[in-house]
Amino acid sequence: MSVLLHPMRKNAAAAKKDKEAVIFRAALKTITEKGFHKARMSDIAREAGISYGLVYHYFNNKEDLFDAILNRWWDGLFGLLADVSEGDYDVRQKLRHIIDYFLETYQSEPEMVNIFITEISRSTTNLTSHRLDYFKKSMTLTEAVIAEGQKRKVLRTDIKARYLTYMFLGAVETFLSTMVLVDQKIKGDAQKERIAKSILKVFLNGAKEQKINKKSEIRGRKSPVSDMKLC
Amino acid sequence: MSVLLHPMRKNAAAAKKDKEAVIFRAALKTITEKGFHKARMSDIAREAGISYGLVYHYFNNKEDLFDAILNRWWDGLFGLLADVSEGDYDVRQKLRHIIDYFLETYQSEPEMVNIFITEISRSTTNLTSHRLDYFKKSMTLTEAVIAEGQKRKVLRTDIKARYLTYMFLGAVETFLSTMVLVDQKIKGDAQKERIAKSILKVFLNGAKEQKINKKSEIRGRKSPVSDMKLC
Amino acid sequence: MSVLLHPMRKNAAAAKKDKEAVIFRAALKTITEKGFHKARMSDIAREAGISYGLVYHYFNNKEDLFDAILNRWWDGLFGLLADVSEGDYDVRQKLRHIIDYFLETYQSEPEMVNIFITEISRSTTNLTSHRLDYFKKSMTLTEAVIAEGQKRKVLRTDIKARYLTYMFLGAVETFLSTMVLVDQKIKGDAQKERIAKSILKVFLNGAKEQKINKKSEIRGRKSPVSDMKLC
Amino acid sequence: MSVLLHPMRKNAAAAKKDKEAVIFRAALKTITEKGFHKARMSDIAREAGISYGLVYHYFNNKEDLFDAILNRWWDGLFGLLADVSEGDYDVRQKLRHIIDYFLETYQSEPEMVNIFITEISRSTTNLTSHRLDYFKKSMTLTEAVIAEGQKRKVLRTDIKARYLTYMFLGAVETFLSTMVLVDQKIKGDAQKERIAKSILKVFLNGAKEQKINKKSEIRGRKSPVSDMKLC
DNA sequence: TATGAATGAGGGTTCATTCAT
DNA sequence: AATGAATGAACCCTCATTCAT
């Protein structure tokens, strides 16, 4: 169908998408603030600046609206994980990309990250089996990266890949959820860098005081700061 | 007043406590299954095998019943944290005790842990300022252990104590919440041991393959890191 | 049945009456404070210092307890009205006795008067046909006094006796209900006298400035104060 | 915005007002019949011929609906009292206007008058401090009229203005509440005239047989009291 | 598309009453 | 006579969803 022949169609479709996006954003914000259960359809409509009857024109019901949000999250995450696993990165870079995805999404769409963590990642409440499947898939894909790291001797093998995955994602999520809890935004890319490095550092090198470094420091004047470059 | 003289009194009091406990358990189970919001007082009553109104004989309202559960959790956790900070333990032992508390509570009362994680730790929905205070207190107490570790040079100091705390608790929580999510129970103390050690190992020594150590081992220089095997 | 033979019976009966009276008083107080609907049986029991199950030992149910209160009021009022109509009083004295009964009962049992006014006299809410009968009877008995006054040419006849009755009782009740409203007690017999006289004065002589008196004053040096003696 | 261009707008607004009025009437009727406490929101909805939830579309809750009724009453009464105090009337005319307001409102909206008397004027049960303020204001405004009468020597000064106010309003209210109680409607303006005159007559001139007047009439001396017939 | 009036199932809570002890 | 645990019907209110306009 030619756009030239039916310019209104395109505009109409675009308008539809626009309005859908407006509702989507409103839902994101409202659900973040109140949680899925306490967020009322009328709250979302008011936030979107439309009548609440109209929400049902674009989304069948509240659950569907919720799933639309989740799908956006999953689409993004699965896209990233696909890029990562297909791309030519070493394991550390892959993990860093995953961390970056969480942090960057939190920067650009903090509500989405919040909803993922509070309503899905840590809640059995809204967990339909359909939604659980997505969750398990994301776990499995991340685990593949971890397992690859073990295979390539970048990650220790004396702990199950699944356990390492729990800890890796746990560190990322806790960081984000605590920032959400205290309503702290990531201030600029510099802070993002620092957080990403910290997570990766602790996960990869551990929290233990690296006495080895001190020795090397003594021997090679390597300062603890230089150590950070390793991350 | 002698118990011998008033045996019924004692039984009555005991019966009262018993019934309260029955309702408490039912609430634990129901809230775990459905979440606080979807858990109906009638569900809890049915689960407890009592009439609807009787729940209100023992608990003022749903919110109070919820707080009773949370208080039990916080009482246990704060008790443990007090024991830990007062006790004569090194930092690693202290962290291990904290991990053990989570794991053991999950073994004995998985619902309690689940409710803590899903409804409080990762949700702003039910977070009254009163409840947030408890949460912050637990963070601060754990951070004190972490900070002590930094002071004693057991933990790295180039990352803020608060950040390390997030990661430590995050790892523990993710472990537990994922087990909750897939409804996996801890099978015996052996598995508990393995999980606790894994968490501690990764947190303290990092997930990275410790090539440095191997070298130093080869060279015959026993680095402190080599005692990793003890974990 | 001889009291000597069954002394305990008497004591038991007396005790029963005592406990009944305690509950009665508690009901009076509670219903006055909260109104019949908002007064809970448990409130009454707590006020009486007994368990709430016991209330049902002495009164079948809440309605019966309420009726017991009303009956006490009606018994007193009908007793007074009987005394008044049988006694050798002129109409003014009879009306004065009625006023006194209200005021004195308000002095000794303000709650009873309050309940009568708020729950019965001015409320269709609690009015069963059975209760309405009592109300009508009291109206009719008072009207008889008024009608007698008209017959004896003490009261004007150009207004229906029933209308005069409304106004007479209306003045009394408004006085009392307003005192109840502002929680004002009658301070001593002197104030009671003044109120009783005021009501009677206005009812009998009217609120209008008594210019006639001024004339008589002029003629006979009768002061306005002396006019009060007429009431 | 032209009404011609948007006729539906006007109709919609009108419809909204209509429905609100329907609910208002239903509430009036139901509360009159059952009292505020026993009146159920479902009763009101059924009486209005609408669904349960719709009541909450127009009124926030039961209290608000109740207050809407009271406000209508107070608005009318305060409007009348303002007119009266500003208008060029003598005191008797002012009192007559007040009486008329009660009687006419009872004719046109008997339920409103009933609710005022039973739920507010004579009941502490529903009396919030906010509502008590209105009540006191109406007392004060009426007292001002009475006090003016005393100042102009139309009303006796040996009784406190407040006491006279109690008696005046008491007479009016008792009349109305008793009519409500026996479900008696005012039959036509003639009866209204008679009642109004009776109340005013008794309040101003008293219930006593006016022998004095007759004498003065006989003597040919037209006293002010003789114009009583005008009442 | 767009509105918001209309519906009604269902939830938390109250409390009169019963009953086992 | 006395207790208070136990019951459950009813109430107020919420809010997702439908539908007439």
Short mmCIF file of C-alpha atoms in Angstrom, two decimals, chain D residues 61-220:
data_model
loop_
_atom_site.label_atom_id
_atom_site.label_comp_id
_atom_site.label_asym_id
_atom_site.label_seq_id
_atom_site.Cartn_x
_atom_site.Cartn_y
_atom_site.Cartn_z
CA ASN D 61 -19.09 8.65 50.24
CA LYS D 62 -22.04 8.39 52.56
CA GLU D 63 -20.90 11.25 54.78
CA ASP D 64 -20.57 13.55 51.79
CA LEU D 65 -24.02 12.67 50.61
CA PHE D 66 -25.29 13.44 54.07
CA ASP D 67 -23.45 16.73 54.15
CA ALA D 68 -24.88 17.65 50.77
CA ILE D 69 -28.32 17.32 52.28
CA LEU D 70 -27.39 19.32 55.34
CA ASN D 71 -25.76 22.02 53.25
CA ARG D 72 -28.90 22.41 51.23
CA TRP D 73 -30.79 22.89 54.47
CA TRP D 74 -28.28 25.31 55.93
CA ASP D 75 -27.95 27.27 52.70
CA GLY D 76 -31.70 27.79 52.67
CA LEU D 77 -31.90 28.68 56.32
CA PHE D 78 -28.93 31.02 56.30
CA GLY D 79 -30.26 32.65 53.13
CA LEU D 80 -33.56 33.23 54.83
CA LEU D 81 -31.93 34.54 57.98
CA ALA D 82 -29.79 36.91 55.91
CA ASP D 83 -32.84 38.19 54.05
CA VAL D 84 -34.65 38.60 57.31
CA SER D 85 -31.93 40.49 59.09
CA GLU D 86 -31.29 42.78 56.11
CA GLY D 87 -34.93 43.31 55.29
CA ASP D 88 -37.09 46.09 56.64
CA TYR D 89 -39.27 44.02 58.93
CA ASP D 90 -40.39 44.42 62.50
CA VAL D 91 -39.44 41.64 64.91
CA ARG D 92 -42.76 39.87 64.74
CA GLN D 93 -42.54 39.74 60.97
CA LYS D 94 -39.03 38.40 61.20
CA LEU D 95 -40.09 35.61 63.52
CA ARG D 96 -43.00 34.92 61.27
CA HIS D 97 -40.65 34.58 58.31
CA ILE D 98 -38.55 32.12 60.20
CA ILE D 99 -41.59 30.06 61.10
CA ASP D 100 -42.78 30.23 57.51
CA TYR D 101 -39.43 29.01 56.28
CA PHE D 102 -39.68 25.92 58.42
CA LEU D 103 -43.28 25.26 57.52
CA GLU D 104 -42.84 25.92 53.81
CA THR D 105 -39.74 23.81 53.62
CA TYR D 106 -41.66 21.11 55.41
CA GLN D 107 -44.39 21.43 52.82
CA SER D 108 -42.07 21.30 49.84
CA GLU D 109 -39.37 19.06 51.28
CA PRO D 110 -40.61 17.34 54.40
CA GLU D 111 -37.70 14.87 54.40
CA MET D 112 -35.13 17.62 54.58
CA VAL D 113 -36.79 19.12 57.63
CA ASN D 114 -37.11 15.73 59.22
CA ILE D 115 -33.47 14.91 58.68
CA PHE D 116 -32.43 18.24 60.09
CA ILE D 117 -34.47 17.74 63.23
CA THR D 118 -33.79 14.09 63.88
CA GLU D 119 -30.20 13.82 62.78
CA ILE D 120 -28.80 17.18 63.68
CA SER D 121 -30.95 19.31 65.88
CA ARG D 122 -31.63 16.52 68.35
CA SER D 123 -28.79 14.18 68.00
CA THR D 124 -25.22 14.25 69.12
CA THR D 125 -24.54 11.04 67.24
CA ASN D 126 -23.75 12.55 63.87
CA LEU D 127 -22.48 15.81 65.22
CA THR D 128 -19.03 16.56 63.92
CA SER D 129 -17.53 19.83 65.13
CA HIS D 130 -17.92 21.11 61.60
CA ARG D 131 -21.63 20.43 61.72
CA LEU D 132 -21.97 21.83 65.20
CA ASP D 133 -20.59 25.12 63.90
CA TYR D 134 -23.48 25.45 61.48
CA PHE D 135 -25.88 24.66 64.23
CA LYS D 136 -24.44 27.26 66.54
CA LYS D 137 -24.46 29.84 63.77
CA SER D 138 -28.17 29.30 63.16
CA MET D 139 -28.79 29.65 66.89
CA THR D 140 -26.80 32.84 67.04
CA LEU D 141 -28.54 34.39 64.05
CA THR D 142 -31.95 33.60 65.48
CA GLU D 143 -30.89 34.91 68.84
CA ALA D 144 -29.96 38.19 67.16
CA VAL D 145 -33.55 38.59 66.04
CA ILE D 146 -34.80 37.80 69.52
CA ALA D 147 -32.30 40.21 71.10
CA GLU D 148 -33.38 42.92 68.70
CA GLY D 149 -36.93 42.31 69.86
CA GLN D 150 -35.84 42.76 73.45
CA LYS D 151 -34.00 45.95 72.58
CA ARG D 152 -37.10 47.34 70.88
CA LYS D 153 -39.16 46.36 73.88
CA VAL D 154 -41.24 43.99 71.79
CA LEU D 155 -39.98 40.98 73.75
CA ARG D 156 -39.59 40.65 77.48
CA THR D 157 -36.14 41.29 78.86
CA ASP D 158 -36.41 39.41 82.14
CA ILE D 159 -35.50 36.16 80.36
CA LYS D 160 -32.19 35.70 78.60
CA ALA D 161 -32.37 36.07 74.83
CA ARG D 162 -30.79 32.64 74.48
CA TYR D 163 -33.55 31.05 76.58
CA LEU D 164 -36.22 32.72 74.50
CA THR D 165 -34.46 31.47 71.38
CA TYR D 166 -34.55 27.91 72.71
CA MET D 167 -38.24 28.20 73.32
CA PHE D 168 -39.03 29.78 70.03
CA LEU D 169 -37.13 27.25 67.95
CA GLY D 170 -38.27 24.50 70.27
CA ALA D 171 -41.88 25.25 69.58
CA VAL D 172 -41.31 25.29 65.85
CA GLU D 173 -39.28 22.13 65.85
CA THR D 174 -41.61 20.19 68.08
CA PHE D 175 -44.47 21.07 65.85
CA LEU D 176 -42.66 19.83 62.84
CA SER D 177 -41.09 16.79 64.38
CA THR D 178 -44.37 15.63 65.80
CA MET D 179 -45.99 16.06 62.42
CA VAL D 180 -43.15 14.01 60.98
CA LEU D 181 -43.59 11.42 63.68
CA VAL D 182 -47.25 10.86 62.97
CA ASP D 183 -46.56 11.37 59.26
CA GLN D 184 -48.94 14.29 59.06
CA LYS D 185 -48.60 16.57 56.08
CA ILE D 186 -49.61 20.23 56.13
CA LYS D 187 -52.88 20.34 54.25
CA GLY D 188 -52.84 23.51 52.21
CA ASP D 189 -51.84 27.04 52.95
CA ALA D 190 -54.76 27.58 55.27
CA GLN D 191 -53.45 25.05 57.73
CA LYS D 192 -49.99 26.47 57.38
CA GLU D 193 -51.39 29.90 58.26
CA ARG D 194 -53.13 28.53 61.30
CA ILE D 195 -50.05 26.74 62.57
CA ALA D 196 -47.76 29.70 61.98
CA LYS D 197 -50.17 32.01 63.75
CA SER D 198 -50.58 29.60 66.63
CA ILE D 199 -46.86 29.31 67.21
CA LEU D 200 -46.33 33.03 66.99
CA LYS D 201 -49.34 33.72 69.15
CA VAL D 202 -48.29 31.41 71.94
CA PHE D 203 -44.69 32.50 71.77
CA LEU D 204 -45.52 36.21 71.79
CA ASN D 205 -48.70 36.35 73.81
CA GLY D 206 -48.59 33.15 75.74
CA ALA D 207 -50.98 30.31 76.22
CA LYS D 208 -52.79 31.94 79.06
CA GLU D 209 -56.37 32.95 78.61
CA GLN D 210 -56.11 36.61 77.73
CA LYS D 211 -58.68 37.92 80.18
CA ILE D 212 -56.87 41.21 80.54
CA ASN D 213 -57.41 41.97 76.92
CA LYS D 214 -61.07 41.36 77.08
CA LYS D 215 -61.38 43.75 79.91
CA SER D 216 -59.44 46.41 78.10
CA GLU D 217 -61.50 45.77 75.05
CA ILE D 218 -64.62 46.21 77.08
CA ARG D 219 -63.29 49.41 78.45
CA GLY D 220 -62.60 50.49 74.91
#
